[in-house]
Amino acid sequence: MSAGKSGQRPLVRVRGLRKSYGGTLVLDGIDLDVREGEVTVLLGPSGSGKSTLLRCVNHLEKPDGGFVEIDGEIVGYRQDGARLRELRPRLVTRQRAHVGMVFQQFNLFPHMTVLENITDAPVAVRGLPRKQAVAHARELLARVGLDGREDSYPRQMSGGQQQRVAIARALAMEPRLLLFDEPTSALDPELVGEVLNVMQDLATSGMTMIVVTHEIGFARKVADTVVFLDGGRIVETGPPADVLTAPRHERARAFLTAVL
Amino acid sequence: MTQHDLSGPATAAPGPPDPAPPPPGPALHTAAGDKELLSARLVPLRHPGQWASAAALSVLFAMLVNTIVTNRRFQWDVVGDYFVRGSIMHGLELTLWLTAAVMASGYLLGIGVAAMRLSHNPVLRGLAFGFVWLLRSVPPLVQLLFWYELASLYPRLSVGVPFGPEFAHFKTAHLFSGILAAYVGLTLDVAAFSSEIVRGGLLAVDPGQREAARALGMGDGRIFRRIVLPQAMPAIVPASGNLLIGMLKATSIVSVIAVQDLLYSTQLIYTQNFLIMPLLMVATIWYIILTTLLSVGQFYVERYYARGSGRDSRAGRPPARGLWQIARGNLPLFGRTRTDLAGLS
């Protein structure tokens, strides 16, 4: 697990993370490092805890044990001697502003135009002047290939376009880390490619990303690390060339045969 | 030669008898009579029952108008005399602003109660539940009289340590005038009912919206005002229109504590001159006018909150049909276009 150069502290450190819902253990002691600029892809059968792990990283779910640390700061808690005390919502909100998230169902705000979707949080949360936020939003839209769609409403766009707006919206907060929760699972097959291309561009530009996906091709091409989860544990982790071509764990092998 | 496909490849136009040469592929099966089918005219389903019932209703409506106009016992001349009389106008004014004030403060309170009801804080939740339970149980009439007669229940109110020494006290007599009692009582009533309407609307908003806003680092207050509430509005507005129009007329119960609203002003006149029906007609016509205006207003509010809900790309404008087109489309026999038939019948 402890891979290579240990000198530089990883951007994200997950240690001993546990979470259960009403008696069923969903995460059973997860340890994970994500280094700055790296892309980590989480794979695993449904119910293996990938999405829950992702949602714990920006504290949309409260863990039952263990901790997540981003840039040296514990997420959602404050250390007080032998205790981790839960932070007030206001402080958690401040931490989240540095972690962007892209959802399976896009979750764009349907009553706002594309431009309002992208500029609302930067203006309200980061206090960016509106003019600057709009200029930045236009750049981001161009970057995801949607320049000129500022005044559209989300429902007037295809799923692939909506997801690209959602990515632009997350980028507008200038996050240090981007989380993707099955970003292409709700898309028609012919629209998957346009979203994956944008994600690949982001990876190339050095964005740190944690991606839950079933797109093995994307994992092979873009991921620095592939993590395979099963039953709330990490059963295999390493560079895609190893994990995807020669999985050692039997569950990972079965899963890969099923999806490929 | 096994397919039975009548529509033919890509050229389903009924006009030209000679279709373009078929694309390469297996030859299509041809049945006798295909030509006739292709050139046949499409006849939409007729609705003779709608026409017959519309005609019958028109006759009944004409009879209704006729009897209302010609029955002299309605005394329309008296109605005309009193319609814009000073005391009636004062009553109308009071009804209008009491309704507006009660609805505005009632809804402000109601939105707060709804938010409390959905909060994570069990104390707030319990408080909101108790408020709604109590206020919905007490008849508004009893509430009005309770506030008006507060002095007889609690002649003295004091400020101090609970069950301990008191620092100050004051008499409650004349604390509540009739109009203040009406305002407080009806506001609390509206708050209780509107909070349930608002809560229903808030629950209808996709939880993913809240999550996305949280992931963007928005605070709870902003998420509520900017993300959740606007999306709850389409579900809230129709029921609120109902409550508003209901309250417009429900304000007439203030007559029991001698507040002169529209209806009570007419009552004061007809108890003296016994022209009961004409004066009730005066009040009724005013209520009809106000309700009509409010319904029109509701239409535009609904259209505003429907922005972004359509798929047509005219820069997010809501369905382009205005009030008039929709009203006309719903009248029998008038202006029923194909699109109206598709949408409304």
Coordinates of C-alpha atoms in Angstrom, one line a residue:
Chain A
M1 CA 0.0 0.0 0.0
S2 CA 2.7 2.5 1.0
A3 CA 3.9 3.4 -2.5
G4 CA 7.2 4.9 -3.4
K5 CA 8.5 8.3 -2.3
S6 CA 7.2 9.1 1.1
G7 CA 8.9 12.5 1.4
Q8 CA 6.1 14.7 0.1
R9 CA 2.8 14.7 2.0
P10 CA -0.1 13.5 -0.2
L11 CA -2.9 16.0 -0.9
V12 CA -5.5 13.6 0.4
R13 CA -5.0 11.0 3.2
V14 CA -7.7 8.6 4.2
R15 CA -7.0 6.5 7.3
G16 CA -9.1 3.8 8.9
L17 CA -12.3 5.2 7.4
R18 CA -15.4 3.3 8.6
K19 CA -19.1 4.0 7.9
S20 CA -22.2 1.9 8.3
Y21 CA -25.9 2.4 7.5
G22 CA -28.3 0.9 10.0
G23 CA -26.1 -2.1 10.9
T24 CA -24.6 -2.8 7.4
L25 CA -20.9 -1.9 7.2
V26 CA -20.3 0.1 4.0
L27 CA -16.8 1.2 4.6
D28 CA -14.6 -1.1 6.6
G29 CA -11.3 0.6 7.3
I30 CA -10.2 2.4 4.2
D31 CA -6.6 3.7 3.9
L32 CA -5.8 5.7 0.8
D33 CA -3.4 8.4 -0.4
V34 CA -4.0 10.7 -3.3
R35 CA -1.0 12.8 -4.4
E36 CA -1.3 16.3 -5.9
G37 CA -1.9 16.2 -9.7
E38 CA -2.8 12.5 -9.7
V39 CA -5.9 10.8 -10.9
T40 CA -7.3 8.0 -8.8
V41 CA -10.1 5.8 -10.2
L42 CA -12.3 3.8 -7.8
L43 CA -13.6 0.6 -9.2
G44 CA -15.8 -2.1 -7.7
P45 CA -19.2 -3.7 -7.9
S46 CA -22.2 -1.7 -6.8
G47 CA -22.5 -1.6 -3.0
S48 CA -18.8 -1.9 -2.6
G49 CA -18.6 1.6 -1.0
K50 CA -17.0 3.6 -3.8
S51 CA -19.6 6.4 -3.7
T52 CA -19.7 6.5 0.1
L53 CA -16.0 6.9 0.2
L54 CA -16.1 9.7 -2.3
R55 CA -18.9 11.5 -0.3
C56 CA -16.9 11.1 2.9
V57 CA -14.0 13.0 1.3
N58 CA -16.1 16.2 1.2
H59 CA -18.1 15.3 4.3
L60 CA -21.4 14.9 2.6
E61 CA -21.4 11.7 4.7
K62 CA -20.1 11.7 8.3
P63 CA -17.8 8.8 8.9
D64 CA -18.3 6.6 12.0
G65 CA -14.5 6.2 12.5
G66 CA -11.2 7.1 11.0
F67 CA -10.5 10.4 9.2
V68 CA -10.0 12.1 5.9
E69 CA -7.3 14.7 5.7
I70 CA -7.0 17.2 2.8
D71 CA -3.9 19.3 2.6
G72 CA -3.0 18.6 6.2
E73 CA -6.5 19.5 7.5
I74 CA -8.9 17.0 8.9
V75 CA -12.2 17.2 7.0
G76 CA -15.3 18.0 9.2
Y77 CA -13.5 17.7 12.5
R78 CA -11.0 19.5 14.7
Q79 CA -8.4 17.6 16.8
D80 CA -8.7 18.3 20.5
G81 CA -6.2 16.1 22.3
A82 CA -7.5 12.5 22.1
R83 CA -10.8 13.7 20.5
L84 CA -12.0 14.7 17.1
R85 CA -14.7 17.3 17.6
E86 CA -17.2 17.9 14.9
L87 CA -16.9 21.3 13.2
R88 CA -19.8 23.8 12.9
P89 CA -21.5 23.7 9.5
R90 CA -20.0 27.1 8.6
L91 CA -16.5 25.7 8.9
V92 CA -17.3 22.5 7.0
T93 CA -18.7 24.7 4.3
R94 CA -15.5 26.6 4.1
Q95 CA -13.5 23.3 3.7
R96 CA -15.9 22.1 0.9
A97 CA -15.2 25.2 -1.1
H98 CA -11.8 23.7 -2.0
V99 CA -13.2 20.4 -3.1
G100 CA -15.4 20.3 -6.3
M101 CA -17.8 17.5 -7.0
V102 CA -19.6 16.2 -10.1
F103 CA -22.6 14.0 -9.7
Q104 CA -24.1 11.2 -11.6
Q105 CA -27.4 13.1 -12.1
F106 CA -25.5 16.4 -12.9
N107 CA -27.6 18.3 -10.2
L108 CA -27.5 21.6 -12.1
F109 CA -29.9 24.1 -10.8
P110 CA -32.8 24.0 -13.3
H111 CA -34.2 27.4 -12.4
M112 CA -30.9 29.2 -13.3
T113 CA -29.2 29.7 -16.6
V114 CA -25.9 28.0 -17.4
L115 CA -24.1 31.3 -16.5
E116 CA -25.9 31.7 -13.2
N117 CA -25.2 28.0 -12.4
I118 CA -21.5 28.6 -12.8
T119 CA -21.1 32.1 -11.3
D120 CA -23.5 31.8 -8.3
A121 CA -21.2 30.0 -5.9
P122 CA -18.0 31.9 -6.8
V123 CA -19.8 35.2 -6.2
A124 CA -21.6 34.2 -3.0
V125 CA -19.0 31.9 -1.4
R126 CA -15.6 33.2 -2.6
G127 CA -16.7 36.8 -2.9
L128 CA -15.5 37.2 -6.4
P129 CA -16.7 40.3 -8.2
R130 CA -19.5 39.4 -10.6
K131 CA -17.7 40.7 -13.6
Q132 CA -14.7 38.6 -12.9
A133 CA -16.9 35.6 -12.2
V134 CA -18.7 36.0 -15.5
A135 CA -15.4 36.3 -17.5
H136 CA -14.0 33.2 -15.7
A137 CA -17.3 31.3 -16.4
R138 CA -17.0 32.1 -20.1
E139 CA -13.4 30.8 -20.2
L140 CA -14.5 27.6 -18.5
L141 CA -17.4 27.1 -20.9
A142 CA -15.0 27.4 -23.8
R143 CA -12.8 24.9 -22.1
V144 CA -15.6 22.3 -21.9
G145 CA -16.6 23.1 -25.5
L146 CA -19.8 25.0 -24.7
D147 CA -19.0 28.6 -25.5
G148 CA -22.1 30.6 -26.4
R149 CA -24.5 28.5 -24.3
E150 CA -24.4 30.9 -21.3
D151 CA -28.1 31.8 -21.5
S152 CA -29.5 28.3 -21.9
Y153 CA -31.3 26.5 -19.1
P154 CA -30.1 23.1 -18.2
R155 CA -33.2 21.3 -19.4
Q156 CA -32.6 22.6 -22.9
M157 CA -29.3 20.7 -23.1
S158 CA -28.4 17.1 -23.7
G159 CA -27.1 15.1 -20.8
G160 CA -23.5 15.3 -22.0
Q161 CA -23.7 19.1 -22.3
Q162 CA -25.3 19.3 -18.8
Q163 CA -22.5 17.2 -17.3
R164 CA -19.9 19.5 -19.0
V165 CA -21.6 22.5 -17.5
A166 CA -21.5 20.7 -14.1
I167 CA -17.8 20.3 -14.5
A168 CA -17.4 23.9 -15.4
R169 CA -19.4 24.8 -12.3
A170 CA -17.1 22.8 -10.1
L171 CA -14.0 24.3 -11.7
A172 CA -15.3 27.8 -11.1
M173 CA -14.6 27.4 -7.4
E174 CA -10.9 26.7 -8.4
P175 CA -10.9 23.5 -6.3
R176 CA -7.7 21.8 -5.3
L177 CA -9.4 18.4 -5.7
L178 CA -12.3 17.3 -8.0
L179 CA -14.5 14.3 -7.1
F180 CA -16.5 12.5 -9.8
D181 CA -19.3 10.2 -8.8
E182 CA -20.1 8.1 -11.8
P183 CA -20.2 11.1 -14.1
T184 CA -21.2 9.2 -17.2
S185 CA -23.5 6.6 -15.8
A186 CA -26.7 8.6 -16.6
L187 CA -25.7 9.4 -20.1
D188 CA -26.7 7.9 -23.5
P189 CA -23.7 5.9 -24.8
E190 CA -22.9 8.3 -27.6
L191 CA -22.6 11.2 -25.1
V192 CA -20.1 9.5 -22.8
G193 CA -17.1 10.3 -24.9
E194 CA -17.5 14.1 -24.8
V195 CA -17.6 14.1 -21.0
L196 CA -14.6 11.7 -20.7
N197 CA -12.6 13.9 -23.1
V198 CA -13.1 16.9 -20.9
M199 CA -12.1 14.9 -17.9
Q200 CA -9.0 13.7 -19.6
D201 CA -8.1 17.2 -20.5
L202 CA -8.4 18.2 -16.9
A203 CA -6.2 15.3 -15.8
T204 CA -3.6 16.3 -18.4
S205 CA -3.7 19.9 -17.0
G206 CA -2.7 18.6 -13.6
M207 CA -6.0 18.6 -11.7
T208 CA -6.1 16.2 -8.8
M209 CA -9.1 13.9 -9.3
I210 CA -10.8 11.0 -7.6
V211 CA -13.2 9.3 -10.0
V212 CA -15.8 6.6 -9.4
T213 CA -16.6 5.1 -12.7
H214 CA -17.3 1.9 -14.6
E215 CA -15.4 3.2 -17.7
I216 CA -12.4 0.8 -17.7
G217 CA -11.0 2.4 -20.8
F218 CA -10.9 5.7 -19.1
A219 CA -9.2 4.2 -16.1
R220 CA -6.6 2.5 -18.2
K221 CA -5.8 5.6 -20.2
V222 CA -6.0 8.4 -17.6
A223 CA -5.6 6.9 -14.1
D224 CA -2.4 7.1 -12.2
T225 CA -3.8 4.7 -9.5
V226 CA -6.7 2.3 -9.8
V227 CA -8.3 1.3 -6.5
F228 CA -10.5 -1.8 -6.4
L229 CA -13.1 -1.9 -3.6
D230 CA -15.2 -4.8 -2.5
G231 CA -17.4 -5.1 0.6
G232 CA -16.2 -1.8 2.0
R233 CA -12.5 -2.7 1.8
I234 CA -9.7 -1.9 -0.7
V235 CA -8.8 -5.3 -2.1
E236 CA -6.3 -4.2 -4.8
T237 CA -4.6 -0.9 -5.6
G238 CA -1.8 0.1 -8.0
P239 CA -1.1 1.5 -11.5
P240 CA -3.8 0.5 -14.1
A241 CA -1.3 -1.6 -16.0
D242 CA -1.1 -3.9 -13.0
V243 CA -4.6 -3.9 -11.5
L244 CA -6.4 -3.9 -14.8
T245 CA -4.3 -6.4 -16.7
A246 CA -3.2 -8.8 -14.0
P247 CA -5.5 -8.5 -11.0
R248 CA -4.3 -10.7 -8.2
H249 CA -7.5 -10.6 -6.1
E250 CA -10.1 -13.1 -7.3
R251 CA -13.1 -10.6 -6.8
A252 CA -11.3 -8.0 -8.9
R253 CA -10.6 -10.6 -11.6
A254 CA -14.3 -11.6 -11.7
F255 CA -15.5 -8.0 -11.8
L256 CA -13.2 -7.1 -14.7
T257 CA -14.2 -10.1 -16.7
A258 CA -17.8 -9.1 -16.2
V259 CA -17.4 -5.4 -17.3
L260 CA -14.9 -5.9 -20.1
Chain B
M1 CA -39.7 -11.1 -48.7
T2 CA -40.9 -11.6 -45.1
Q3 CA -41.3 -8.0 -43.8
H4 CA -44.7 -6.4 -43.6
D5 CA -43.9 -2.7 -43.6
L6 CA -46.5 -0.3 -44.9
S7 CA -44.7 2.9 -44.4
G8 CA -42.0 2.3 -46.9
P9 CA -38.4 3.7 -46.7
A10 CA -38.2 7.3 -45.7
T11 CA -40.8 8.5 -48.2
A12 CA -44.1 8.3 -46.3
A13 CA -45.6 11.4 -48.0
P14 CA -49.1 10.7 -49.1
G15 CA -48.8 12.9 -52.2
P16 CA -46.5 11.6 -54.9
P17 CA -47.7 8.2 -56.2
D18 CA -44.2 7.3 -57.4
P19 CA -41.7 6.9 -54.6
A20 CA -38.0 7.4 -55.0
P21 CA -36.0 4.3 -56.0
P22 CA -35.7 2.2 -52.8
P23 CA -32.2 2.0 -51.2
P24 CA -30.4 -1.2 -51.7
G25 CA -31.4 -3.9 -49.3
P26 CA -33.9 -6.7 -49.0
A27 CA -36.9 -6.0 -51.2
L28 CA -40.0 -5.0 -49.2
H29 CA -43.2 -6.9 -49.3
T30 CA -46.0 -5.2 -51.3
A31 CA -49.7 -5.8 -50.5
A32 CA -52.7 -5.0 -52.6
G33 CA -54.2 -1.6 -51.6
D34 CA -50.9 0.0 -50.4
K35 CA -51.3 2.8 -52.9
E36 CA -54.7 3.7 -51.6
L37 CA -53.5 3.6 -48.0
L38 CA -50.5 5.9 -48.8
S39 CA -52.7 8.5 -50.5
A40 CA -55.5 8.4 -48.0
R41 CA -56.3 11.5 -46.0
L42 CA -55.8 11.3 -42.2
V43 CA -59.1 12.1 -40.4
P44 CA -58.8 13.0 -36.7
L45 CA -61.3 11.6 -34.2
R46 CA -64.4 13.8 -34.0
H47 CA -66.0 14.7 -30.7
P48 CA -69.7 15.3 -31.3
G49 CA -70.5 14.9 -27.6
Q50 CA -68.3 17.9 -26.8
W51 CA -70.2 20.0 -29.4
A52 CA -73.6 18.9 -28.1
S53 CA -72.8 19.5 -24.5
A54 CA -71.3 22.9 -25.3
A55 CA -74.5 23.9 -27.1
A56 CA -76.6 22.7 -24.2
L57 CA -74.5 24.6 -21.7
S58 CA -74.6 27.8 -23.8
V59 CA -78.4 27.7 -23.7
L60 CA -78.4 27.1 -19.9
F61 CA -75.9 30.0 -19.5
A62 CA -78.0 32.3 -21.6
M63 CA -81.0 31.4 -19.4
L64 CA -79.0 32.1 -16.2
V65 CA -77.9 35.5 -17.5
N66 CA -81.4 36.3 -18.6
T67 CA -83.0 35.6 -15.3
I68 CA -80.3 37.5 -13.3
V69 CA -80.8 40.5 -15.5
T70 CA -84.6 40.5 -15.8
N71 CA -85.5 39.4 -12.3
R72 CA -86.5 42.8 -10.9
R73 CA -86.2 41.5 -7.3
F74 CA -82.4 41.7 -7.6
Q75 CA -82.9 45.5 -7.7
W76 CA -79.9 46.2 -9.9
D77 CA -80.5 49.9 -9.7
V78 CA -80.0 49.7 -5.9
V79 CA -76.8 47.7 -6.5
G80 CA -75.6 50.4 -8.8
D81 CA -76.4 53.1 -6.2
Y82 CA -74.4 51.5 -3.5
F83 CA -71.6 50.0 -5.6
V84 CA -69.1 52.7 -5.0
R85 CA -70.6 54.3 -1.8
G86 CA -68.1 55.7 0.6
S87 CA -68.6 53.2 3.4
I88 CA -68.5 50.3 1.0
M89 CA -65.2 51.7 -0.4
H90 CA -63.8 51.9 3.1
G91 CA -64.8 48.4 3.8
L92 CA -63.2 47.3 0.5
E93 CA -60.0 49.0 1.4
L94 CA -59.9 47.4 4.8
T95 CA -60.6 44.0 3.3
L96 CA -57.8 44.5 0.8
W97 CA -55.1 45.6 3.2
L98 CA -56.0 43.2 5.9
T99 CA -55.8 40.4 3.5
A100 CA -52.5 41.6 2.1
A101 CA -51.0 42.2 5.6
V102 CA -52.2 38.9 7.0
M103 CA -51.0 36.9 4.0
A104 CA -47.6 38.6 3.9
S105 CA -46.8 38.2 7.6
G106 CA -48.5 34.8 7.7
Y107 CA -46.4 33.5 4.9
L108 CA -43.2 34.9 6.3
L109 CA -43.9 33.1 9.5
G110 CA -45.1 30.0 7.6
I111 CA -41.9 29.7 5.6
G112 CA -40.0 29.9 8.8
V113 CA -42.2 27.2 10.4
A114 CA -41.8 25.0 7.4
A115 CA -38.0 25.3 7.5
M116 CA -38.1 24.5 11.2
R117 CA -40.2 21.5 10.6
L118 CA -37.6 20.1 8.2
S119 CA -34.6 21.1 10.3
H120 CA -32.1 18.7 11.9
N121 CA -32.7 20.4 15.2
P122 CA -35.3 18.3 17.1
V123 CA -36.2 21.2 19.3
L124 CA -37.2 23.4 16.3
R125 CA -39.0 20.4 14.7
G126 CA -41.0 19.8 17.8
L127 CA -41.8 23.5 18.2
A128 CA -43.0 23.8 14.6
F129 CA -45.1 20.6 14.9
G130 CA -46.8 21.9 18.1
F131 CA -47.5 25.3 16.5
V132 CA -49.1 23.8 13.4
W133 CA -51.1 21.3 15.5
L134 CA -52.5 23.9 17.8
L135 CA -53.2 26.6 15.3
R136 CA -54.9 24.3 12.9
S137 CA -57.1 22.9 15.6
V138 CA -58.4 26.2 16.9
P139 CA -61.2 27.7 14.7
P140 CA -60.2 31.2 13.4
L141 CA -63.3 32.7 14.9
V142 CA -62.3 31.4 18.4
Q143 CA -58.8 32.8 17.8
L144 CA -60.1 36.2 16.9
L145 CA -62.3 36.3 20.0
F146 CA -59.4 35.0 22.2
W147 CA -57.1 37.8 21.2
Y148 CA -59.9 40.4 21.4
E149 CA -60.9 39.2 24.8
L150 CA -57.4 38.6 26.1
A151 CA -57.9 41.1 28.8
S152 CA -60.7 39.0 30.4
L153 CA -58.5 35.9 30.5
Y154 CA -55.2 37.6 31.5
P155 CA -56.0 41.1 33.0
R156 CA -52.3 41.6 33.8
L157 CA -49.1 40.5 32.1
S158 CA -45.7 40.7 33.9
V159 CA -42.1 40.3 33.1
G160 CA -39.9 38.5 35.6
V161 CA -38.2 35.2 36.6
P162 CA -40.5 32.2 35.9
F163 CA -42.2 31.3 39.2
G164 CA -40.0 33.9 40.9
P165 CA -40.0 37.7 41.4
E166 CA -41.4 40.0 38.7
F167 CA -39.8 43.1 37.4
A168 CA -42.6 44.9 35.6
H169 CA -46.2 44.4 34.7
F170 CA -48.9 46.0 32.6
K171 CA -52.6 45.8 32.1
T172 CA -53.9 44.0 29.0
A173 CA -57.1 46.0 28.7
H174 CA -57.1 47.7 25.3
L175 CA -53.9 46.0 24.3
F176 CA -55.7 44.4 21.4
S177 CA -58.0 46.6 19.3
G178 CA -60.4 44.8 17.0
I179 CA -58.2 45.3 14.0
L180 CA -55.1 44.2 15.8
A181 CA -56.8 41.1 17.1
A182 CA -58.0 40.3 13.6
Y183 CA -54.5 40.8 12.2
V184 CA -52.8 38.6 14.8
G185 CA -55.4 35.8 14.8
L186 CA -55.6 35.5 11.0
T187 CA -51.8 35.8 10.6
L188 CA -51.3 32.8 13.0
D189 CA -54.0 30.9 11.1
V190 CA -52.3 31.6 7.7
A191 CA -48.9 30.8 9.1
A192 CA -50.1 27.3 10.2
F193 CA -51.7 26.4 6.9
S194 CA -49.1 28.0 4.7
S195 CA -46.3 26.2 6.5
E196 CA -47.8 22.9 5.4
I197 CA -48.1 24.1 1.8
V198 CA -44.5 25.3 1.9
R199 CA -43.3 22.1 3.5
G200 CA -44.9 20.1 0.7
G201 CA -43.2 22.2 -1.9
L202 CA -39.8 21.9 -0.2
L203 CA -40.1 18.1 0.0
A204 CA -40.8 18.0 -3.7
V205 CA -37.3 19.4 -4.5
D206 CA -34.7 16.8 -5.5
P207 CA -32.3 16.2 -2.6
G208 CA -29.5 16.2 -5.1
Q209 CA -30.0 20.0 -5.5
R210 CA -29.2 20.6 -1.8
E211 CA -26.2 18.2 -2.1
A212 CA -24.8 20.0 -5.2
A213 CA -25.1 23.4 -3.5
R214 CA -23.4 22.0 -0.4
A215 CA -20.6 20.6 -2.5
L216 CA -20.1 24.1 -3.9
G217 CA -19.6 25.4 -0.4
M218 CA -22.9 27.3 0.0
G219 CA -24.2 27.8 3.5
D220 CA -27.6 26.5 4.6
G221 CA -29.3 29.9 4.5
R222 CA -28.3 30.5 0.9
I223 CA -29.1 27.0 -0.2
F224 CA -32.6 27.5 1.2
R225 CA -33.3 30.9 -0.3
R226 CA -31.5 30.6 -3.6
I227 CA -31.7 26.9 -4.5
V228 CA -34.5 25.1 -2.7
L229 CA -37.2 27.7 -2.2
P230 CA -37.3 28.9 -5.9
Q231 CA -37.6 25.3 -7.0
A232 CA -40.4 24.6 -4.5
M233 CA -42.4 27.6 -5.8
P234 CA -44.2 25.8 -8.7
A235 CA -45.6 23.4 -6.1
I236 CA -46.4 26.1 -3.6
V237 CA -48.1 28.8 -5.8
P238 CA -51.3 27.0 -6.8
A239 CA -52.2 26.0 -3.2
S240 CA -51.2 29.5 -2.0
G241 CA -53.5 31.1 -4.6
N242 CA -56.3 29.1 -3.1
L243 CA -55.3 30.1 0.5
L244 CA -55.1 33.8 -0.6
I245 CA -58.5 33.8 -2.3
G246 CA -60.0 31.9 0.7
M247 CA -58.5 34.5 3.1
L248 CA -59.9 37.4 1.0
K249 CA -63.3 36.1 1.9
A250 CA -62.4 34.7 5.3
T251 CA -61.5 38.1 6.5
S252 CA -65.2 38.8 6.7
I253 CA -65.4 37.0 10.0
V254 CA -63.9 40.1 11.5
S255 CA -67.4 41.4 11.7
V256 CA -67.8 39.5 15.0
I257 CA -65.4 41.9 16.6
A258 CA -67.0 44.9 14.9
V259 CA -64.2 45.5 12.3
Q260 CA -65.8 47.1 9.2
D261 CA -64.6 45.1 6.3
L262 CA -66.4 44.9 2.9
L263 CA -69.1 42.4 3.9
Y264 CA -69.7 44.0 7.3
S265 CA -70.1 47.5 5.7
T266 CA -72.9 46.1 3.5
Q267 CA -74.5 44.4 6.5
L268 CA -74.5 47.7 8.4
I269 CA -76.5 49.2 5.6
Y270 CA -79.0 46.5 5.0
T271 CA -79.9 46.1 8.7
Q272 CA -81.2 49.6 8.3
N273 CA -82.9 49.6 4.9
F274 CA -83.6 45.9 4.6
L275 CA -82.3 45.8 1.0
I276 CA -80.6 42.6 1.8
M277 CA -80.0 40.9 -1.5
P278 CA -79.0 44.0 -3.5
L279 CA -76.4 44.8 -0.9
L280 CA -75.1 41.3 -0.7
M281 CA -74.8 41.5 -4.5
V282 CA -72.6 44.6 -4.1
A283 CA -70.3 42.7 -1.8
T284 CA -70.4 39.6 -4.1
I285 CA -69.5 41.5 -7.2
W286 CA -66.6 43.1 -5.5
Y287 CA -65.4 39.7 -4.3
I288 CA -65.7 38.3 -7.9
I289 CA -63.7 41.2 -9.3
L290 CA -60.9 40.8 -6.7
T291 CA -60.8 37.0 -7.1
T292 CA -60.5 37.5 -10.9
L293 CA -57.6 39.9 -10.5
L294 CA -55.9 37.5 -8.1
S295 CA -56.4 34.6 -10.4
V296 CA -54.8 36.5 -13.3
G297 CA -51.9 37.5 -11.0
Q298 CA -51.5 33.8 -10.0
F299 CA -51.2 32.9 -13.7
Y300 CA -48.3 35.3 -14.2
V301 CA -46.5 34.2 -11.0
E302 CA -46.8 30.6 -12.0
R303 CA -45.4 31.4 -15.4
Y304 CA -42.5 33.2 -13.8
Y305 CA -41.5 30.3 -11.7
A306 CA -41.9 27.9 -14.6
R307 CA -38.8 29.4 -16.2
G308 CA -36.2 26.9 -17.2
S309 CA -38.8 24.1 -17.0
G310 CA -39.5 24.0 -20.8
R311 CA -37.3 22.2 -23.3
D312 CA -37.8 24.8 -26.1
S313 CA -34.7 26.8 -26.6
R314 CA -36.2 30.3 -27.0
A315 CA -33.6 31.4 -24.3
G316 CA -35.5 29.7 -21.5
R317 CA -38.8 31.6 -22.0
P318 CA -41.6 29.6 -20.4
P319 CA -44.2 28.1 -22.7
A320 CA -45.0 31.1 -25.0
R321 CA -48.8 30.9 -24.5
G322 CA -50.2 33.9 -22.7
L323 CA -53.2 34.1 -20.4
W324 CA -55.6 34.9 -23.3
Q325 CA -54.6 32.0 -25.4
I326 CA -55.1 29.6 -22.6
A327 CA -58.4 31.1 -21.5
R328 CA -59.7 31.0 -25.0
G329 CA -58.5 27.5 -25.5
N330 CA -60.6 26.4 -22.5
L331 CA -63.8 28.1 -23.6
P332 CA -66.0 25.6 -25.5
L333 CA -66.4 26.3 -29.2
F334 CA -64.0 29.2 -29.3
G335 CA -60.6 29.1 -30.8
R336 CA -59.8 25.5 -30.4
T337 CA -56.7 25.0 -32.4
R338 CA -54.9 21.7 -32.9
T339 CA -52.3 22.5 -30.3
D340 CA -55.0 23.3 -27.7
L341 CA -56.7 20.1 -28.5
A342 CA -53.5 18.2 -27.9
G343 CA -52.7 20.0 -24.7
L344 CA -55.9 20.6 -22.9
S345 CA -58.8 18.3 -23.9

